[in-house]
Amino acid sequence: MGRRLLFIYNPRAGKAQIRSNLLDIIDIFVKAGYEVTAYPTQASGDAVKAVRQRHAGYDIVVCSGGDGTLDEVVTGMMQCEQRLPIGYVPAGSTNDFANSLKIPRNMIKAADVVVKGRNFACDIGAFNDDSFIYVAAFGIFTNVSYETRQDVKNVLGHAAYLLEGVRALPSVRAYALKIVCDGQIIEGEFLYGMITNSHSVGGFRGITGQNVLLDDGLFEVTLIRKPSNPLELNNIILAMVDKRVKSEHIYSLSASRIVVEAGEPLAWTLDGEFGGEHLRAVIANEKRAVEIRVPR
């Protein structure tokens, strides 16, 4: 009996480019010896249910869409007793995690990676009862990276991320939080927090830190404390643009378990999607929890 492949794709991801590539992608899988079942998602959460309910009897689950589609497939796989390898054919506008894994943006080349690549066991984030792949965040910059136009990103790079956030500062509020990172307690009022396992967020490379490993059991944590005057704000911006500049308002550290406690419900995003409002968020690194196909 031949190998079986479950192909879950979001027909609306990016600019719906899957439509012009779908037959070629399936042809690549079939030529590699797979019996393919294709499942187009219809609504948010479909991919989670499809993996959970249909994965039995398959050898691999492949998804095509943006980071949100991959997030749903990984979330579904984390809820299964038997975790199958996952292939990813990016079709979104940002594709942060695909970039981190060096999966090609070209869909045909990415499909080739699925059949010719190798398995890479990467860390996955547990967030209370949910899962995320590469970023859990709250505060000022949470939506900026996904709302900034790509042409602005191309021209200004990392600075675009900061400039868009600074534009929103007059309406931004700080949150009184107690944050525990592997036993280290940090308390204060914070504008922003980001727990990541990626080389880029929102299409911007390098903002998560240097020498990031995706399978070391550690998250990179960035926290920005509320400034008390414009001079401190300027220093924060300089420190984020130029890593040689230090700011006492920015915390950068690595941790495997983070607990964030707030006095009122705090809104989070997980992999760029709304992750709910929580008084207490327990974020744990599930080391090498899922295997994803990457280039050899």
mmCIF file of C-alpha atoms in Angstrom:
data_model
loop_
_atom_site.group_PDB
_atom_site.id
_atom_site.type_symbol
_atom_site.label_atom_id
_atom_site.label_comp_id
_atom_site.label_asym_id
_atom_site.label_seq_id
_atom_site.Cartn_x
_atom_site.Cartn_y
_atom_site.Cartn_z
ATOM 1 C CA MET A 1 0.000 0.000 0.000
ATOM 2 C CA GLY A 2 1.371 3.442 -0.950
ATOM 3 C CA ARG A 3 1.979 6.299 1.392
ATOM 4 C CA ARG A 4 -0.930 8.631 2.145
ATOM 5 C CA LEU A 5 -0.787 12.437 2.330
ATOM 6 C CA LEU A 6 -3.460 14.751 3.738
ATOM 7 C CA PHE A 7 -3.234 18.140 2.001
ATOM 8 C CA ILE A 8 -5.018 20.943 3.874
ATOM 9 C CA TYR A 9 -5.052 24.298 2.120
ATOM 10 C CA ASN A 10 -6.600 27.722 2.611
ATOM 11 C CA PRO A 11 -8.011 28.778 -0.790
ATOM 12 C CA ARG A 12 -8.139 32.427 0.296
ATOM 13 C CA ALA A 13 -4.613 32.817 1.721
ATOM 14 C CA GLY A 14 -2.423 35.588 0.353
ATOM 15 C CA LYS A 15 -3.846 36.500 -3.036
ATOM 16 C CA ALA A 16 -5.497 33.103 -3.497
ATOM 17 C CA GLN A 17 -2.365 31.999 -5.382
ATOM 18 C CA ILE A 18 -2.985 28.364 -4.446
ATOM 19 C CA ARG A 19 -5.609 28.240 -7.227
ATOM 20 C CA SER A 20 -3.052 28.594 -9.991
ATOM 21 C CA ASN A 21 -0.624 26.143 -8.357
ATOM 22 C CA LEU A 22 -2.893 23.491 -6.864
ATOM 23 C CA LEU A 23 -2.709 20.918 -9.678
ATOM 24 C CA ASP A 24 1.070 21.230 -10.006
ATOM 25 C CA ILE A 25 1.521 20.800 -6.251
ATOM 26 C CA ILE A 26 -0.664 17.700 -6.118
ATOM 27 C CA ASP A 27 1.159 16.333 -9.174
ATOM 28 C CA ILE A 28 4.491 16.658 -7.305
ATOM 29 C CA PHE A 29 3.066 14.706 -4.349
ATOM 30 C CA VAL A 30 1.611 11.951 -6.553
ATOM 31 C CA LYS A 31 4.841 11.571 -8.553
ATOM 32 C CA ALA A 32 6.645 11.052 -5.213
ATOM 33 C CA GLY A 33 4.411 8.069 -4.504
ATOM 34 C CA TYR A 34 1.725 9.603 -2.294
ATOM 35 C CA GLU A 35 -1.995 8.998 -2.418
ATOM 36 C CA VAL A 36 -3.312 12.543 -1.855
ATOM 37 C CA THR A 37 -6.476 13.680 -0.109
ATOM 38 C CA ALA A 38 -7.095 17.422 -0.566
ATOM 39 C CA TYR A 39 -9.110 19.401 1.998
ATOM 40 C CA PRO A 40 -9.851 23.119 1.383
ATOM 41 C CA THR A 41 -10.622 24.967 4.631
ATOM 42 C CA GLN A 42 -13.910 26.859 4.779
ATOM 43 C CA ALA A 43 -13.611 28.879 7.996
ATOM 44 C CA SER A 44 -11.347 29.708 10.910
ATOM 45 C CA GLY A 45 -10.550 26.610 12.963
ATOM 46 C CA ASP A 46 -11.239 24.179 10.107
ATOM 47 C CA ALA A 47 -7.605 23.049 9.852
ATOM 48 C CA VAL A 48 -7.452 22.228 13.575
ATOM 49 C CA LYS A 49 -10.491 19.961 13.284
ATOM 50 C CA ALA A 50 -9.332 18.434 9.988
ATOM 51 C CA VAL A 51 -6.006 17.336 11.488
ATOM 52 C CA ARG A 52 -7.553 16.063 14.691
ATOM 53 C CA GLN A 53 -10.341 14.102 12.994
ATOM 54 C CA ARG A 54 -8.626 12.909 9.793
ATOM 55 C CA HIS A 55 -4.927 12.328 10.546
ATOM 56 C CA ALA A 56 -5.295 8.621 11.321
ATOM 57 C CA GLY A 57 -4.071 6.435 8.476
ATOM 58 C CA TYR A 58 -1.917 9.141 6.885
ATOM 59 C CA ASP A 59 1.884 9.315 6.768
ATOM 60 C CA ILE A 60 2.193 13.109 6.554
ATOM 61 C CA VAL A 61 -0.013 16.208 6.754
ATOM 62 C CA VAL A 62 0.835 19.057 4.383
ATOM 63 C CA CYS A 63 -0.711 22.516 4.612
ATOM 64 C CA SER A 64 -0.746 25.525 2.339
ATOM 65 C CA GLY A 65 -1.716 29.013 3.455
ATOM 66 C CA GLY A 66 -0.309 31.711 5.668
ATOM 67 C CA ASP A 67 1.178 31.431 9.142
ATOM 68 C CA GLY A 68 -2.372 31.216 10.519
ATOM 69 C CA THR A 69 -3.052 28.033 8.538
ATOM 70 C CA LEU A 70 0.195 26.473 9.697
ATOM 71 C CA ASP A 71 -0.661 27.512 13.274
ATOM 72 C CA GLU A 72 -4.002 25.676 13.032
ATOM 73 C CA VAL A 73 -2.413 22.513 11.606
ATOM 74 C CA VAL A 74 0.256 22.459 14.316
ATOM 75 C CA THR A 75 -2.382 23.123 16.996
ATOM 76 C CA GLY A 76 -4.420 20.174 15.720
ATOM 77 C CA MET A 77 -1.340 17.953 15.616
ATOM 78 C CA MET A 78 -0.420 18.878 19.192
ATOM 79 C CA GLN A 79 -3.831 17.544 20.235
ATOM 80 C CA CYS A 80 -3.198 14.142 18.605
ATOM 81 C CA GLU A 81 -1.614 11.146 20.322
ATOM 82 C CA GLN A 82 0.300 10.260 17.154
ATOM 83 C CA ARG A 83 2.087 13.311 15.744
ATOM 84 C CA LEU A 84 2.803 13.088 12.040
ATOM 85 C CA PRO A 85 5.419 15.113 10.129
ATOM 86 C CA ILE A 86 4.079 18.372 8.709
ATOM 87 C CA GLY A 87 4.876 19.843 5.307
ATOM 88 C CA TYR A 88 4.334 23.531 4.618
ATOM 89 C CA VAL A 89 3.735 25.264 1.285
ATOM 90 C CA PRO A 90 3.585 29.011 2.139
ATOM 91 C CA ALA A 91 0.853 31.030 0.446
ATOM 92 C CA GLY A 92 0.430 33.962 2.841
ATOM 93 C CA SER A 93 1.700 37.510 2.745
ATOM 94 C CA THR A 94 4.185 37.298 5.654
ATOM 95 C CA ASN A 95 5.270 33.663 6.199
ATOM 96 C CA ASP A 96 7.594 34.405 9.116
ATOM 97 C CA PHE A 97 8.057 30.812 10.172
ATOM 98 C CA ALA A 98 8.675 29.561 6.642
ATOM 99 C CA ASN A 99 11.423 32.181 6.337
ATOM 100 C CA SER A 100 12.960 30.980 9.599
ATOM 101 C CA LEU A 101 12.956 27.387 8.307
ATOM 102 C CA LYS A 102 14.332 28.482 4.894
ATOM 103 C CA ILE A 103 11.290 27.033 3.124
ATOM 104 C CA PRO A 104 11.096 28.692 -0.327
ATOM 105 C CA ARG A 105 8.394 31.292 -1.011
ATOM 106 C CA ASN A 106 7.842 29.726 -4.443
ATOM 107 C CA MET A 107 5.030 27.227 -3.962
ATOM 108 C CA ILE A 108 6.338 24.636 -6.424
ATOM 109 C CA LYS A 109 9.791 24.686 -4.820
ATOM 110 C CA ALA A 110 8.189 24.418 -1.377
ATOM 111 C CA ALA A 111 6.217 21.356 -2.542
ATOM 112 C CA ASP A 112 9.513 19.829 -3.679
ATOM 113 C CA VAL A 113 10.870 20.360 -0.145
ATOM 114 C CA VAL A 114 7.935 18.342 1.211
ATOM 115 C CA VAL A 115 8.903 15.275 -0.863
ATOM 116 C CA LYS A 116 12.694 15.705 -0.998
ATOM 117 C CA GLY A 117 13.521 17.450 2.282
ATOM 118 C CA ARG A 118 14.179 16.215 5.791
ATOM 119 C CA ASN A 119 12.286 16.297 9.075
ATOM 120 C CA PHE A 120 13.245 19.031 11.539
ATOM 121 C CA ALA A 121 11.974 18.681 15.111
ATOM 122 C CA CYS A 122 11.151 22.225 16.229
ATOM 123 C CA ASP A 123 9.915 23.774 19.454
ATOM 124 C CA ILE A 124 6.242 24.662 19.830
ATOM 125 C CA GLY A 125 4.714 27.088 22.320
ATOM 126 C CA ALA A 126 1.973 26.105 24.750
ATOM 127 C CA PHE A 127 -0.205 29.080 25.732
ATOM 128 C CA ASN A 128 -2.655 28.124 28.502
ATOM 129 C CA ASP A 129 -4.827 25.567 26.649
ATOM 130 C CA ASP A 130 -3.766 26.753 23.188
ATOM 131 C CA SER A 131 -0.639 26.408 21.028
ATOM 132 C CA PHE A 132 1.447 28.753 18.902
ATOM 133 C CA ILE A 133 4.374 28.268 16.564
ATOM 134 C CA TYR A 134 6.546 31.342 16.703
ATOM 135 C CA VAL A 135 5.122 34.385 18.518
ATOM 136 C CA ALA A 136 2.817 35.305 21.394
ATOM 137 C CA ALA A 137 2.569 39.057 21.937
ATOM 138 C CA PHE A 138 0.628 41.832 23.657
ATOM 139 C CA GLY A 139 0.608 45.612 23.572
ATOM 140 C CA ILE A 140 1.576 48.441 21.253
ATOM 141 C CA PHE A 141 3.284 46.685 18.339
ATOM 142 C CA THR A 142 0.986 43.643 18.314
ATOM 143 C CA ASN A 143 -0.878 44.461 15.112
ATOM 144 C CA VAL A 144 1.592 46.890 13.564
ATOM 145 C CA SER A 145 3.708 44.315 11.754
ATOM 146 C CA TYR A 146 0.699 42.818 10.016
ATOM 147 C CA GLU A 147 -0.832 46.210 9.102
ATOM 148 C CA THR A 148 2.339 47.790 7.679
ATOM 149 C CA ARG A 149 2.360 47.683 3.877
ATOM 150 C CA GLN A 150 5.024 45.452 2.351
ATOM 151 C CA ASP A 151 6.411 48.277 0.199
ATOM 152 C CA VAL A 152 6.991 50.326 3.363
ATOM 153 C CA LYS A 153 8.741 47.339 4.943
ATOM 154 C CA ASN A 154 10.940 46.940 1.870
ATOM 155 C CA VAL A 155 12.066 50.579 1.975
ATOM 156 C CA LEU A 156 12.416 51.112 5.723
ATOM 157 C CA GLY A 157 12.912 47.572 7.025
ATOM 158 C CA HIS A 158 12.962 47.240 10.801
ATOM 159 C CA ALA A 159 12.466 50.992 11.232
ATOM 160 C CA ALA A 160 9.018 50.737 9.595
ATOM 161 C CA TYR A 161 7.879 48.474 12.403
ATOM 162 C CA LEU A 162 8.955 51.016 14.992
ATOM 163 C CA LEU A 163 7.666 54.074 13.142
ATOM 164 C CA GLU A 164 4.212 52.584 12.738
ATOM 165 C CA GLY A 165 4.157 51.754 16.450
ATOM 166 C CA VAL A 166 5.374 55.202 17.491
ATOM 167 C CA ARG A 167 2.585 56.777 15.432
ATOM 168 C CA ALA A 168 0.119 54.987 17.683
ATOM 169 C CA LEU A 169 1.800 56.028 20.955
ATOM 170 C CA PRO A 170 -0.605 58.844 21.908
ATOM 171 C CA SER A 171 -3.455 56.333 22.185
ATOM 172 C CA VAL A 172 -1.406 53.510 23.721
ATOM 173 C CA ARG A 173 -1.846 52.398 27.293
ATOM 174 C CA ALA A 174 0.526 50.523 29.561
ATOM 175 C CA TYR A 175 -0.355 47.378 31.494
ATOM 176 C CA ALA A 176 0.554 46.694 35.122
ATOM 177 C CA LEU A 177 2.009 43.191 35.015
ATOM 178 C CA LYS A 178 3.885 40.608 37.017
ATOM 179 C CA ILE A 179 6.037 38.504 34.692
ATOM 180 C CA VAL A 180 7.972 35.425 35.802
ATOM 181 C CA CYS A 181 10.606 34.083 33.375
ATOM 182 C CA ASP A 182 12.116 30.808 34.595
ATOM 183 C CA GLY A 183 11.860 32.063 38.173
ATOM 184 C CA GLN A 184 13.039 35.616 37.496
ATOM 185 C CA ILE A 185 10.330 38.071 38.578
ATOM 186 C CA ILE A 186 9.804 41.308 36.626
ATOM 187 C CA GLU A 187 7.088 43.756 37.683
ATOM 188 C CA GLY A 188 5.987 47.105 36.303
ATOM 189 C CA GLU A 189 3.958 48.845 33.628
ATOM 190 C CA PHE A 190 4.636 47.519 30.146
ATOM 191 C CA LEU A 191 3.797 48.802 26.681
ATOM 192 C CA TYR A 192 4.712 45.613 24.863
ATOM 193 C CA GLY A 193 5.727 42.007 25.283
ATOM 194 C CA MET A 194 6.838 39.421 22.728
ATOM 195 C CA ILE A 195 7.673 35.749 23.302
ATOM 196 C CA THR A 196 9.155 34.300 20.119
ATOM 197 C CA ASN A 197 10.719 31.265 18.475
ATOM 198 C CA SER A 198 11.534 32.760 15.081
ATOM 199 C CA HIS A 199 14.105 34.777 13.169
ATOM 200 C CA SER A 200 11.474 37.301 12.071
ATOM 201 C CA VAL A 201 8.126 38.722 13.135
ATOM 202 C CA GLY A 202 5.749 40.491 10.788
ATOM 203 C CA GLY A 203 8.276 40.165 7.976
ATOM 204 C CA PHE A 204 11.059 41.946 9.890
ATOM 205 C CA ARG A 205 14.197 39.918 10.454
ATOM 206 C CA GLY A 206 16.483 40.367 13.444
ATOM 207 C CA ILE A 207 14.028 41.886 15.931
ATOM 208 C CA THR A 208 13.788 38.680 17.986
ATOM 209 C CA GLY A 209 17.499 38.574 18.848
ATOM 210 C CA GLN A 210 20.761 37.116 17.626
ATOM 211 C CA ASN A 211 21.720 33.437 17.239
ATOM 212 C CA VAL A 212 18.099 32.258 17.583
ATOM 213 C CA LEU A 213 17.681 28.464 17.557
ATOM 214 C CA LEU A 214 14.290 26.917 16.839
ATOM 215 C CA ASP A 215 14.952 23.647 18.674
ATOM 216 C CA ASP A 216 16.789 24.623 21.875
ATOM 217 C CA GLY A 217 13.795 24.577 24.239
ATOM 218 C CA LEU A 218 14.021 28.344 24.810
ATOM 219 C CA PHE A 219 11.952 31.355 23.796
ATOM 220 C CA GLU A 220 13.375 34.810 23.140
ATOM 221 C CA VAL A 221 11.529 37.300 25.366
ATOM 222 C CA THR A 222 11.329 41.041 24.695
ATOM 223 C CA LEU A 223 9.550 43.368 27.145
ATOM 224 C CA ILE A 224 9.255 47.159 26.908
ATOM 225 C CA ARG A 225 8.555 49.071 30.105
ATOM 226 C CA LYS A 226 6.530 52.297 29.949
ATOM 227 C CA PRO A 227 8.763 55.411 29.624
ATOM 228 C CA SER A 228 8.104 58.358 31.918
ATOM 229 C CA ASN A 229 9.194 61.115 29.513
ATOM 230 C CA PRO A 230 9.942 61.740 25.779
ATOM 231 C CA LEU A 231 13.697 61.353 26.332
ATOM 232 C CA GLU A 232 13.245 57.816 27.628
ATOM 233 C CA LEU A 233 10.947 57.060 24.704
ATOM 234 C CA ASN A 234 13.610 58.232 22.255
ATOM 235 C CA ASN A 235 16.136 55.968 23.959
ATOM 236 C CA ILE A 236 13.786 52.979 23.613
ATOM 237 C CA ILE A 237 13.367 53.645 19.891
ATOM 238 C CA LEU A 238 17.128 54.029 19.394
ATOM 239 C CA ALA A 239 17.795 50.798 21.286
ATOM 240 C CA MET A 240 15.367 48.855 19.090
ATOM 241 C CA VAL A 241 16.852 50.264 15.890
ATOM 242 C CA ASP A 242 20.482 49.924 16.964
ATOM 243 C CA LYS A 243 21.311 46.930 19.170
ATOM 244 C CA ARG A 244 24.474 48.701 20.367
ATOM 245 C CA VAL A 245 22.296 51.238 22.215
ATOM 246 C CA LYS A 246 21.066 50.014 25.594
ATOM 247 C CA SER A 247 17.839 51.006 27.325
ATOM 248 C CA GLU A 248 16.891 50.163 30.886
ATOM 249 C CA HIS A 249 13.277 50.024 29.669
ATOM 250 C CA ILE A 250 13.875 47.019 27.389
ATOM 251 C CA TYR A 251 14.256 43.521 28.770
ATOM 252 C CA SER A 252 15.733 40.900 26.433
ATOM 253 C CA LEU A 253 16.199 37.384 27.777
ATOM 254 C CA SER A 254 15.683 33.701 27.032
ATOM 255 C CA ALA A 255 13.346 31.436 28.988
ATOM 256 C CA SER A 256 11.524 28.120 28.670
ATOM 257 C CA ARG A 257 8.531 29.083 30.831
ATOM 258 C CA ILE A 258 6.916 32.486 31.190
ATOM 259 C CA VAL A 259 3.946 33.429 33.362
ATOM 260 C CA VAL A 260 2.245 36.802 32.760
ATOM 261 C CA GLU A 261 -0.270 38.023 35.361
ATOM 262 C CA ALA A 262 -2.406 41.126 34.728
ATOM 263 C CA GLY A 263 -4.819 43.098 36.911
ATOM 264 C CA GLU A 264 -7.382 43.079 34.105
ATOM 265 C CA PRO A 265 -7.864 40.939 30.974
ATOM 266 C CA LEU A 266 -4.889 41.378 28.620
ATOM 267 C CA ALA A 267 -5.373 40.863 24.866
ATOM 268 C CA TRP A 268 -2.851 38.590 23.138
ATOM 269 C CA THR A 269 -2.068 37.615 19.567
ATOM 270 C CA LEU A 270 -0.763 34.159 18.712
ATOM 271 C CA ASP A 271 1.044 33.863 15.369
ATOM 272 C CA GLY A 272 -0.647 37.052 14.187
ATOM 273 C CA GLU A 273 -4.185 35.925 15.081
ATOM 274 C CA PHE A 274 -6.291 37.057 18.056
ATOM 275 C CA GLY A 275 -5.466 34.821 21.011
ATOM 276 C CA GLY A 276 -8.093 36.019 23.484
ATOM 277 C CA GLU A 277 -7.956 38.116 26.648
ATOM 278 C CA HIS A 278 -6.352 36.576 29.715
ATOM 279 C CA LEU A 279 -5.740 37.535 33.325
ATOM 280 C CA ARG A 280 -3.019 34.881 33.535
ATOM 281 C CA ALA A 281 -1.025 33.458 30.663
ATOM 282 C CA VAL A 282 1.230 30.444 31.179
ATOM 283 C CA ILE A 283 3.583 30.056 28.215
ATOM 284 C CA ALA A 284 5.766 26.963 28.029
ATOM 285 C CA ASN A 285 8.251 25.761 25.435
ATOM 286 C CA GLU A 286 7.431 22.255 24.159
ATOM 287 C CA LYS A 287 10.909 21.284 23.026
ATOM 288 C CA ARG A 288 11.129 19.611 19.599
ATOM 289 C CA ALA A 289 7.427 18.757 19.785
ATOM 290 C CA VAL A 290 6.599 18.642 16.049
ATOM 291 C CA GLU A 291 8.555 17.598 12.958
ATOM 292 C CA ILE A 292 8.356 19.925 9.943
ATOM 293 C CA ARG A 293 9.790 19.239 6.501
ATOM 294 C CA VAL A 294 12.686 21.572 5.667
ATOM 295 C CA PRO A 295 15.287 21.714 2.847
ATOM 296 C CA ARG A 296 18.169 19.291 3.102
#
